[in-house]
């Protein structure tokens, strides 16, 4: 197992009586693109602020790049690029001049390589041609890309991006996705928050789902897709015979109990073709009243976990 780039244990933040973040155990594997997904107000920003030492947790602990927060932040933060509350850009300065200023304010940055690093960061986010324009003339998408460039002025092992596509048009969103993918290809871990499932699905390898301050699920996207795979709901008066037949086919049938009507058997067909299952059931004398293949989407899975909807298309 790869070591965690970010981890937390029982991390909790209360504002007065309100529990904004409720005992969450994060595990962001090194090298992953971890999508931190949840509706507005579910506690994502507060969590990220705690991880970066910007707000003190009420309870619990966390570590980034193997260093405890806050004691180890001096060592960890130079290796972390964060887009959380946009850096303070000067509206009258150009994008390039803004980055040079930010770099100059960073004690860990080498002034001798500033120009090259600024040029590289601008190139990465596709702002080379607009580098000399004043910030006030930038579109929202360009401003967002400049903020990402600011996080990339130095090589980073971990990027923390809070809702990086907020307010961007589809083109801007695609560009941010592309930047995230290229960072991941180069080996950085990326922790990216979003309230959009479609976005997380397209760029992440892992997902943590927040709902009302709690981390309701956390896994690789692959595993979650697997959990959301098709299952069959079979209705029959011959439940025992049906279970025996499924067993012979190597399938595990379960009787869901009080939630489903009498005579319901649920199973995951896996690799066995459904037509084969039906014909075997019939051959065994099982009276098939209904045979419904249910294909939940990832969204169905998350909604069932959180009880809330996700903005699917943005
Ligand atoms: N400084 C604060 N004082 C009081 N309550 C706060 C404070 N910061 C956040 N909260 C509350 O904590 C809850 C979680 O907010 P948070 O910003 O972490 O959610 P989020 O998932 O990031 O949502 P969004 O995407 O809207 O920022 C909200 O109900 C919010 O009102």
GROMACS .gro file of C-alpha atoms and ligand atoms in nm:
model
  345
    1UNK     CA    1   0.000   0.000   0.000
    2UNK     CA    2   0.131   0.345  -0.086
    3UNK     CA    3   0.177   0.585   0.206
    4UNK     CA    4  -0.088   0.849   0.261
    5UNK     CA    5  -0.019   1.199   0.128
    6UNK     CA    6  -0.293   1.328   0.356
    7UNK     CA    7  -0.449   1.151   0.650
    8UNK     CA    8  -0.666   1.243   0.942
    9UNK     CA    9  -0.808   1.071   1.243
   10UNK     CA   10  -1.129   1.181   1.410
   11UNK     CA   11  -1.083   1.529   1.263
   12UNK     CA   12  -1.364   1.749   1.393
   13UNK     CA   13  -1.457   2.116   1.381
   14UNK     CA   14  -1.742   2.271   1.571
   15UNK     CA   15  -1.852   2.630   1.530
   16UNK     CA   16  -2.048   2.690   1.850
   17UNK     CA   17  -2.308   2.416   1.854
   18UNK     CA   18  -2.278   2.344   1.482
   19UNK     CA   19  -2.062   2.048   1.386
   20UNK     CA   20  -1.911   2.149   1.051
   21UNK     CA   21  -1.675   1.849   1.031
   22UNK     CA   22  -1.757   1.538   1.227
   23UNK     CA   23  -1.481   1.289   1.313
   24UNK     CA   24  -1.347   1.226   0.967
   25UNK     CA   25  -1.071   0.978   0.886
   26UNK     CA   26  -0.922   1.083   0.554
   27UNK     CA   27  -0.681   0.868   0.361
   28UNK     CA   28  -0.545   1.028   0.046
   29UNK     CA   29  -0.297   0.782  -0.109
   30UNK     CA   30   0.026   0.928  -0.246
   31UNK     CA   31   0.004   0.966  -0.622
   32UNK     CA   32  -0.376   0.972  -0.628
   33UNK     CA   33  -0.612   1.236  -0.758
   34UNK     CA   34  -0.852   1.241  -0.467
   35UNK     CA   35  -1.189   1.398  -0.529
   36UNK     CA   36  -1.341   1.547  -0.217
   37UNK     CA   37  -1.704   1.548  -0.313
   38UNK     CA   38  -1.999   1.693  -0.131
   39UNK     CA   39  -2.282   1.941  -0.160
   40UNK     CA   40  -2.225   2.303  -0.060
   41UNK     CA   41  -2.193   2.337   0.314
   42UNK     CA   42  -2.098   1.973   0.374
   43UNK     CA   43  -1.766   2.068   0.534
   44UNK     CA   44  -1.509   2.036   0.256
   45UNK     CA   45  -1.354   2.381   0.286
   46UNK     CA   46  -1.339   2.362   0.665
   47UNK     CA   47  -1.161   2.025   0.637
   48UNK     CA   48  -0.910   2.160   0.388
   49UNK     CA   49  -0.848   2.465   0.605
   50UNK     CA   50  -0.774   2.236   0.902
   51UNK     CA   51  -0.536   2.023   0.693
   52UNK     CA   52  -0.340   2.331   0.593
   53UNK     CA   53  -0.325   2.465   0.947
   54UNK     CA   54  -0.549   2.764   0.863
   55UNK     CA   55  -0.801   2.671   1.129
   56UNK     CA   56  -0.754   2.471   1.445
   57UNK     CA   57  -0.954   2.150   1.479
   58UNK     CA   58  -1.181   2.108   1.779
   59UNK     CA   59  -1.076   1.744   1.802
   60UNK     CA   60  -0.868   1.489   1.615
   61UNK     CA   61  -0.543   1.501   1.424
   62UNK     CA   62  -0.411   1.509   1.072
   63UNK     CA   63  -0.088   1.479   0.877
   64UNK     CA   64   0.020   1.599   0.536
   65UNK     CA   65   0.313   1.445   0.349
   66UNK     CA   66   0.382   1.241   0.659
   67UNK     CA   67   0.417   1.547   0.887
   68UNK     CA   68   0.178   1.615   1.172
   69UNK     CA   69  -0.037   1.928   1.150
   70UNK     CA   70   0.043   2.187   1.273
   71UNK     CA   71   0.385   2.096   1.418
   72UNK     CA   72   0.531   1.965   1.092
   73UNK     CA   73   0.380   2.226   0.859
   74UNK     CA   74   0.704   2.422   0.829
   75UNK     CA   75   0.857   2.119   0.662
   76UNK     CA   76   0.552   2.007   0.468
   77UNK     CA   77   0.407   2.332   0.332
   78UNK     CA   78   0.693   2.419   0.092
   79UNK     CA   79   0.604   2.094  -0.087
   80UNK     CA   80   0.233   2.179  -0.097
   81UNK     CA   81   0.061   2.405  -0.347
   82UNK     CA   82  -0.280   2.521  -0.237
   83UNK     CA   83  -0.568   2.695  -0.405
   84UNK     CA   84  -0.805   2.769  -0.126
   85UNK     CA   85  -0.874   3.132  -0.079
   86UNK     CA   86  -0.744   3.289  -0.397
   87UNK     CA   87  -0.407   3.459  -0.342
   88UNK     CA   88  -0.426   3.838  -0.322
   89UNK     CA   89  -0.355   3.952  -0.676
   90UNK     CA   90  -0.298   4.315  -0.763
   91UNK     CA   91  -0.547   4.423  -1.025
   92UNK     CA   92  -0.318   4.682  -1.186
   93UNK     CA   93  -0.030   4.436  -1.234
   94UNK     CA   94   0.004   4.181  -1.511
   95UNK     CA   95  -0.036   3.811  -1.445
   96UNK     CA   96   0.338   3.766  -1.475
   97UNK     CA   97   0.420   4.057  -1.240
   98UNK     CA   98   0.176   3.917  -0.985
   99UNK     CA   99   0.350   3.580  -0.987
  100UNK     CA  100   0.691   3.743  -0.952
  101UNK     CA  101   0.565   3.933  -0.646
  102UNK     CA  102   0.423   3.620  -0.488
  103UNK     CA  103   0.745   3.432  -0.553
  104UNK     CA  104   0.950   3.711  -0.400
  105UNK     CA  105   0.737   3.687  -0.085
  106UNK     CA  106   0.812   3.314  -0.053
  107UNK     CA  107   1.118   3.266   0.166
  108UNK     CA  108   1.174   2.915   0.032
  109UNK     CA  109   1.186   3.029  -0.334
  110UNK     CA  110   1.521   3.085  -0.505
  111UNK     CA  111   1.520   3.436  -0.660
  112UNK     CA  112   1.781   3.327  -0.917
  113UNK     CA  113   1.531   3.090  -1.081
  114UNK     CA  114   1.221   3.307  -1.037
  115UNK     CA  115   1.181   3.417  -1.401
  116UNK     CA  116   1.209   3.065  -1.533
  117UNK     CA  117   0.969   2.922  -1.276
  118UNK     CA  118   0.716   3.198  -1.338
  119UNK     CA  119   0.737   3.136  -1.714
  120UNK     CA  120   0.696   2.760  -1.660
  121UNK     CA  121   0.394   2.807  -1.433
  122UNK     CA  122   0.229   3.042  -1.684
  123UNK     CA  123   0.297   2.794  -1.962
  124UNK     CA  124   0.142   2.509  -1.764
  125UNK     CA  125  -0.185   2.688  -1.722
  126UNK     CA  126  -0.189   2.826  -2.077
  127UNK     CA  127  -0.142   3.190  -1.984
  128UNK     CA  128   0.186   3.258  -2.165
  129UNK     CA  129   0.021   3.478  -2.427
  130UNK     CA  130  -0.179   3.671  -2.168
  131UNK     CA  131   0.107   3.699  -1.918
  132UNK     CA  132   0.163   4.069  -1.988
  133UNK     CA  133  -0.205   4.169  -1.965
  134UNK     CA  134  -0.317   4.339  -1.651
  135UNK     CA  135  -0.500   4.117  -1.403
  136UNK     CA  136  -0.813   4.332  -1.417
  137UNK     CA  137  -0.853   4.243  -1.785
  138UNK     CA  138  -0.848   3.870  -1.709
  139UNK     CA  139  -1.164   3.663  -1.743
  140UNK     CA  140  -1.278   3.457  -1.446
  141UNK     CA  141  -1.120   3.149  -1.605
  142UNK     CA  142  -0.788   3.328  -1.653
  143UNK     CA  143  -0.794   3.448  -1.293
  144UNK     CA  144  -0.854   3.094  -1.177
  145UNK     CA  145  -0.570   2.964  -1.394
  146UNK     CA  146  -0.338   3.233  -1.257
  147UNK     CA  147  -0.428   3.118  -0.905
  148UNK     CA  148  -0.334   2.763  -1.004
  149UNK     CA  149  -0.011   2.893  -1.158
  150UNK     CA  150   0.068   3.059  -0.824
  151UNK     CA  151   0.038   2.718  -0.658
  152UNK     CA  152   0.278   2.575  -0.917
  153UNK     CA  153   0.566   2.819  -0.879
  154UNK     CA  154   0.768   2.550  -0.711
  155UNK     CA  155   0.766   2.175  -0.768
  156UNK     CA  156   0.494   2.034  -0.545
  157UNK     CA  157   0.437   1.687  -0.408
  158UNK     CA  158   0.082   1.774  -0.312
  159UNK     CA  159  -0.169   2.011  -0.467
  160UNK     CA  160  -0.480   2.106  -0.271
  161UNK     CA  161  -0.740   2.269  -0.490
  162UNK     CA  162  -1.067   2.385  -0.334
  163UNK     CA  163  -1.342   2.396  -0.599
  164UNK     CA  164  -1.097   2.495  -0.875
  165UNK     CA  165  -1.365   2.503  -1.145
  166UNK     CA  166  -1.616   2.715  -0.955
  167UNK     CA  167  -1.757   2.976  -1.188
  168UNK     CA  168  -1.573   2.847  -1.495
  169UNK     CA  169  -1.737   2.783  -1.829
  170UNK     CA  170  -1.711   2.433  -1.986
  171UNK     CA  171  -1.393   2.526  -2.171
  172UNK     CA  172  -1.228   2.661  -1.853
  173UNK     CA  173  -1.341   2.350  -1.666
  174UNK     CA  174  -1.182   2.125  -1.927
  175UNK     CA  175  -0.859   2.320  -1.901
  176UNK     CA  176  -0.845   2.284  -1.524
  177UNK     CA  177  -0.914   1.911  -1.560
  178UNK     CA  178  -0.631   1.888  -1.806
  179UNK     CA  179  -0.393   2.067  -1.566
  180UNK     CA  180  -0.492   1.832  -1.283
  181UNK     CA  181  -0.433   1.525  -1.503
  182UNK     CA  182  -0.092   1.645  -1.614
  183UNK     CA  183   0.012   1.715  -1.254
  184UNK     CA  184  -0.095   1.365  -1.157
  185UNK     CA  185   0.097   1.215  -1.448
  186UNK     CA  186   0.408   1.385  -1.318
  187UNK     CA  187   0.359   1.216  -0.982
  188UNK     CA  188   0.201   1.487  -0.767
  189UNK     CA  189  -0.085   1.394  -0.541
  190UNK     CA  190  -0.388   1.614  -0.599
  191UNK     CA  191  -0.665   1.669  -0.346
  192UNK     CA  192  -0.945   1.847  -0.528
  193UNK     CA  193  -1.282   1.941  -0.384
  194UNK     CA  194  -1.597   1.975  -0.585
  195UNK     CA  195  -1.973   1.959  -0.553
  196UNK     CA  196  -1.995   1.815  -0.905
  197UNK     CA  197  -1.994   1.441  -0.939
  198UNK     CA  198  -1.936   1.457  -1.315
  199UNK     CA  199  -1.615   1.649  -1.258
  200UNK     CA  200  -1.485   1.411  -0.993
  201UNK     CA  201  -1.571   1.114  -1.213
  202UNK     CA  202  -1.367   1.255  -1.499
  203UNK     CA  203  -1.046   1.341  -1.322
  204UNK     CA  204  -1.012   1.143  -0.999
  205UNK     CA  205  -0.876   0.803  -0.905
  206UNK     CA  206  -1.018   0.818  -0.551
  207UNK     CA  207  -1.324   0.975  -0.396
  208UNK     CA  208  -1.424   1.083  -0.049
  209UNK     CA  209  -1.787   1.181  -0.013
  210UNK     CA  210  -1.889   1.436   0.248
  211UNK     CA  211  -2.242   1.479   0.375
  212UNK     CA  212  -2.336   1.709   0.662
  213UNK     CA  213  -1.985   1.710   0.802
  214UNK     CA  214  -1.935   1.335   0.783
  215UNK     CA  215  -1.718   1.137   0.541
  216UNK     CA  216  -1.979   0.887   0.429
  217UNK     CA  217  -1.761   0.692   0.191
  218UNK     CA  218  -1.401   0.687   0.076
  219UNK     CA  219  -1.253   0.454  -0.179
  220UNK     CA  220  -1.099   0.422  -0.521
  221UNK     CA  221  -1.334   0.516  -0.802
  222UNK     CA  222  -1.289   0.168  -0.938
  223UNK     CA  223  -1.413   0.007  -0.617
  224UNK     CA  224  -1.705   0.248  -0.596
  225UNK     CA  225  -1.802   0.175  -0.955
  226UNK     CA  226  -1.791  -0.189  -0.864
  227UNK     CA  227  -2.025  -0.127  -0.572
  228UNK     CA  228  -2.259   0.050  -0.810
  229UNK     CA  229  -2.265  -0.237  -1.057
  230UNK     CA  230  -2.581  -0.397  -1.185
  231UNK     CA  231  -2.788  -0.627  -0.970
  232UNK     CA  232  -3.100  -0.825  -1.038
  233UNK     CA  233  -3.425  -0.815  -0.847
  234UNK     CA  234  -3.608  -1.141  -0.897
  235UNK     CA  235  -3.968  -1.185  -0.785
  236UNK     CA  236  -4.086  -1.540  -0.733
  237UNK     CA  237  -4.304  -1.742  -0.498
  238UNK     CA  238  -4.028  -2.012  -0.503
  239UNK     CA  239  -3.755  -1.834  -0.308
  240UNK     CA  240  -3.577  -2.145  -0.175
  241UNK     CA  241  -3.558  -2.307  -0.519
  242UNK     CA  242  -3.437  -1.981  -0.671
  243UNK     CA  243  -3.157  -1.949  -0.413
  244UNK     CA  244  -3.049  -2.309  -0.481
  245UNK     CA  245  -3.045  -2.251  -0.856
  246UNK     CA  246  -2.841  -1.930  -0.818
  247UNK     CA  247  -2.600  -2.110  -0.588
  248UNK     CA  248  -2.544  -2.375  -0.856
  249UNK     CA  249  -2.459  -2.094  -1.098
  250UNK     CA  250  -2.204  -1.962  -0.848
  251UNK     CA  251  -2.422  -1.661  -0.757
  252UNK     CA  252  -2.514  -1.543  -0.412
  253UNK     CA  253  -2.880  -1.457  -0.380
  254UNK     CA  254  -3.005  -1.263  -0.079
  255UNK     CA  255  -3.353  -1.197   0.051
  256UNK     CA  256  -3.361  -0.827   0.136
  257UNK     CA  257  -3.610  -0.865   0.422
  258UNK     CA  258  -3.874  -0.616   0.525
  259UNK     CA  259  -3.779  -0.346   0.273
  260UNK     CA  260  -3.881  -0.557  -0.028
  261UNK     CA  261  -4.208  -0.732  -0.104
  262UNK     CA  262  -4.235  -1.103  -0.019
  263UNK     CA  263  -4.070  -1.328  -0.273
  264UNK     CA  264  -3.788  -1.087  -0.369
  265UNK     CA  265  -3.439  -1.225  -0.426
  266UNK     CA  266  -3.150  -0.991  -0.507
  267UNK     CA  267  -2.819  -1.093  -0.665
  268UNK     CA  268  -2.531  -0.960  -0.871
  269UNK     CA  269  -2.517  -1.150  -1.201
  270UNK     CA  270  -2.144  -1.087  -1.248
  271UNK     CA  271  -2.017  -1.270  -1.556
  272UNK     CA  272  -2.315  -1.506  -1.587
  273UNK     CA  273  -2.536  -1.403  -1.881
  274UNK     CA  274  -2.884  -1.308  -1.759
  275UNK     CA  275  -3.054  -1.521  -2.028
  276UNK     CA  276  -2.873  -1.826  -1.890
  277UNK     CA  277  -2.989  -1.740  -1.536
  278UNK     CA  278  -3.351  -1.705  -1.649
  279UNK     CA  279  -3.349  -2.031  -1.844
  280UNK     CA  280  -3.190  -2.222  -1.552
  281UNK     CA  281  -3.446  -2.079  -1.310
  282UNK     CA  282  -3.731  -2.182  -1.538
  283UNK     CA  283  -3.577  -2.527  -1.595
  284UNK     CA  284  -3.565  -2.571  -1.216
  285UNK     CA  285  -3.935  -2.497  -1.193
  286UNK     CA  286  -3.888  -2.154  -1.037
  287UNK     CA  287  -4.188  -1.937  -1.128
  288UNK     CA  288  -4.036  -1.606  -1.238
  289UNK     CA  289  -4.284  -1.322  -1.182
  290UNK     CA  290  -4.036  -1.046  -1.255
  291UNK     CA  291  -3.667  -1.026  -1.339
  292UNK     CA  292  -3.543  -0.667  -1.320
  293UNK     CA  293  -3.185  -0.575  -1.400
  294UNK     CA  294  -3.112  -0.262  -1.195
  295UNK     CA  295  -2.814  -0.052  -1.301
  296UNK     CA  296  -2.742   0.215  -1.044
  297UNK     CA  297  -2.519   0.496  -1.152
  298UNK     CA  298  -2.242   0.631  -0.935
  299UNK     CA  299  -2.481   0.913  -0.860
  300UNK     CA  300  -2.746   0.668  -0.736
  301UNK     CA  301  -2.484   0.517  -0.508
  302UNK     CA  302  -2.381   0.854  -0.364
  303UNK     CA  303  -2.737   0.971  -0.325
  304UNK     CA  304  -2.816   0.652  -0.136
  305UNK     CA  305  -2.516   0.721   0.088
  306UNK     CA  306  -2.583   1.086   0.150
  307UNK     CA  307  -2.957   1.120   0.102
  308UNK     CA  308  -2.880   1.429  -0.105
  309UNK     CA  309  -2.857   1.500  -0.474
  310UNK     CA  310  -2.547   1.601  -0.662
  311UNK     CA  311  -2.527   1.858  -0.930
  312UNK     CA  312  -2.446   1.625  -1.215
  313UNK     CA  313  -2.398   1.854  -1.508
  314UNK     CA  314  -2.282   2.162  -1.337
  315LIG     N1  315  -1.600   3.049   1.040
  315LIG     C1  316  -1.719   2.988   1.049
  315LIG     N2  317  -1.806   3.018   1.147
  315LIG     C2  318  -1.925   2.955   1.157
  315LIG     N3  319  -1.966   2.858   1.073
  315LIG     C3  320  -1.886   2.824   0.974
  315LIG     C4  321  -1.758   2.886   0.955
  315LIG     N4  322  -1.698   2.828   0.846
  315LIG     C5  323  -1.785   2.736   0.800
  315LIG     N5  324  -1.896   2.732   0.876
  315LIG     C6  325  -2.012   2.642   0.856
  315LIG     O1  326  -1.966   2.508   0.848
  315LIG     C7  327  -2.040   2.434   0.750
  315LIG     C8  328  -1.945   2.373   0.650
  315LIG     O2  329  -1.893   2.475   0.568
  315LIG     P1  330  -1.781   2.451   0.458
  315LIG     O3  331  -1.751   2.584   0.396
  315LIG     O4  332  -1.670   2.376   0.516
  315LIG     O5  333  -1.858   2.360   0.355
  315LIG     P2  334  -1.820   2.325   0.205
  315LIG     O6  335  -1.854   2.181   0.186
  315LIG     O7  336  -1.682   2.367   0.175
  315LIG     O8  337  -1.922   2.413   0.125
  315LIG     P3  338  -1.893   2.522   0.013
  315LIG     O9  339  -1.862   2.445  -0.109
  315LIG    O10  340  -2.024   2.595   0.007
  315LIG    O11  341  -1.780   2.607   0.065
  315LIG     C9  342  -2.139   2.532   0.689
  315LIG    O12  343  -2.264   2.513   0.749
  315LIG    C10  344  -2.082   2.666   0.724
  315LIG    O13  345  -2.185   2.762   0.736
   0.00000   0.00000   0.00000
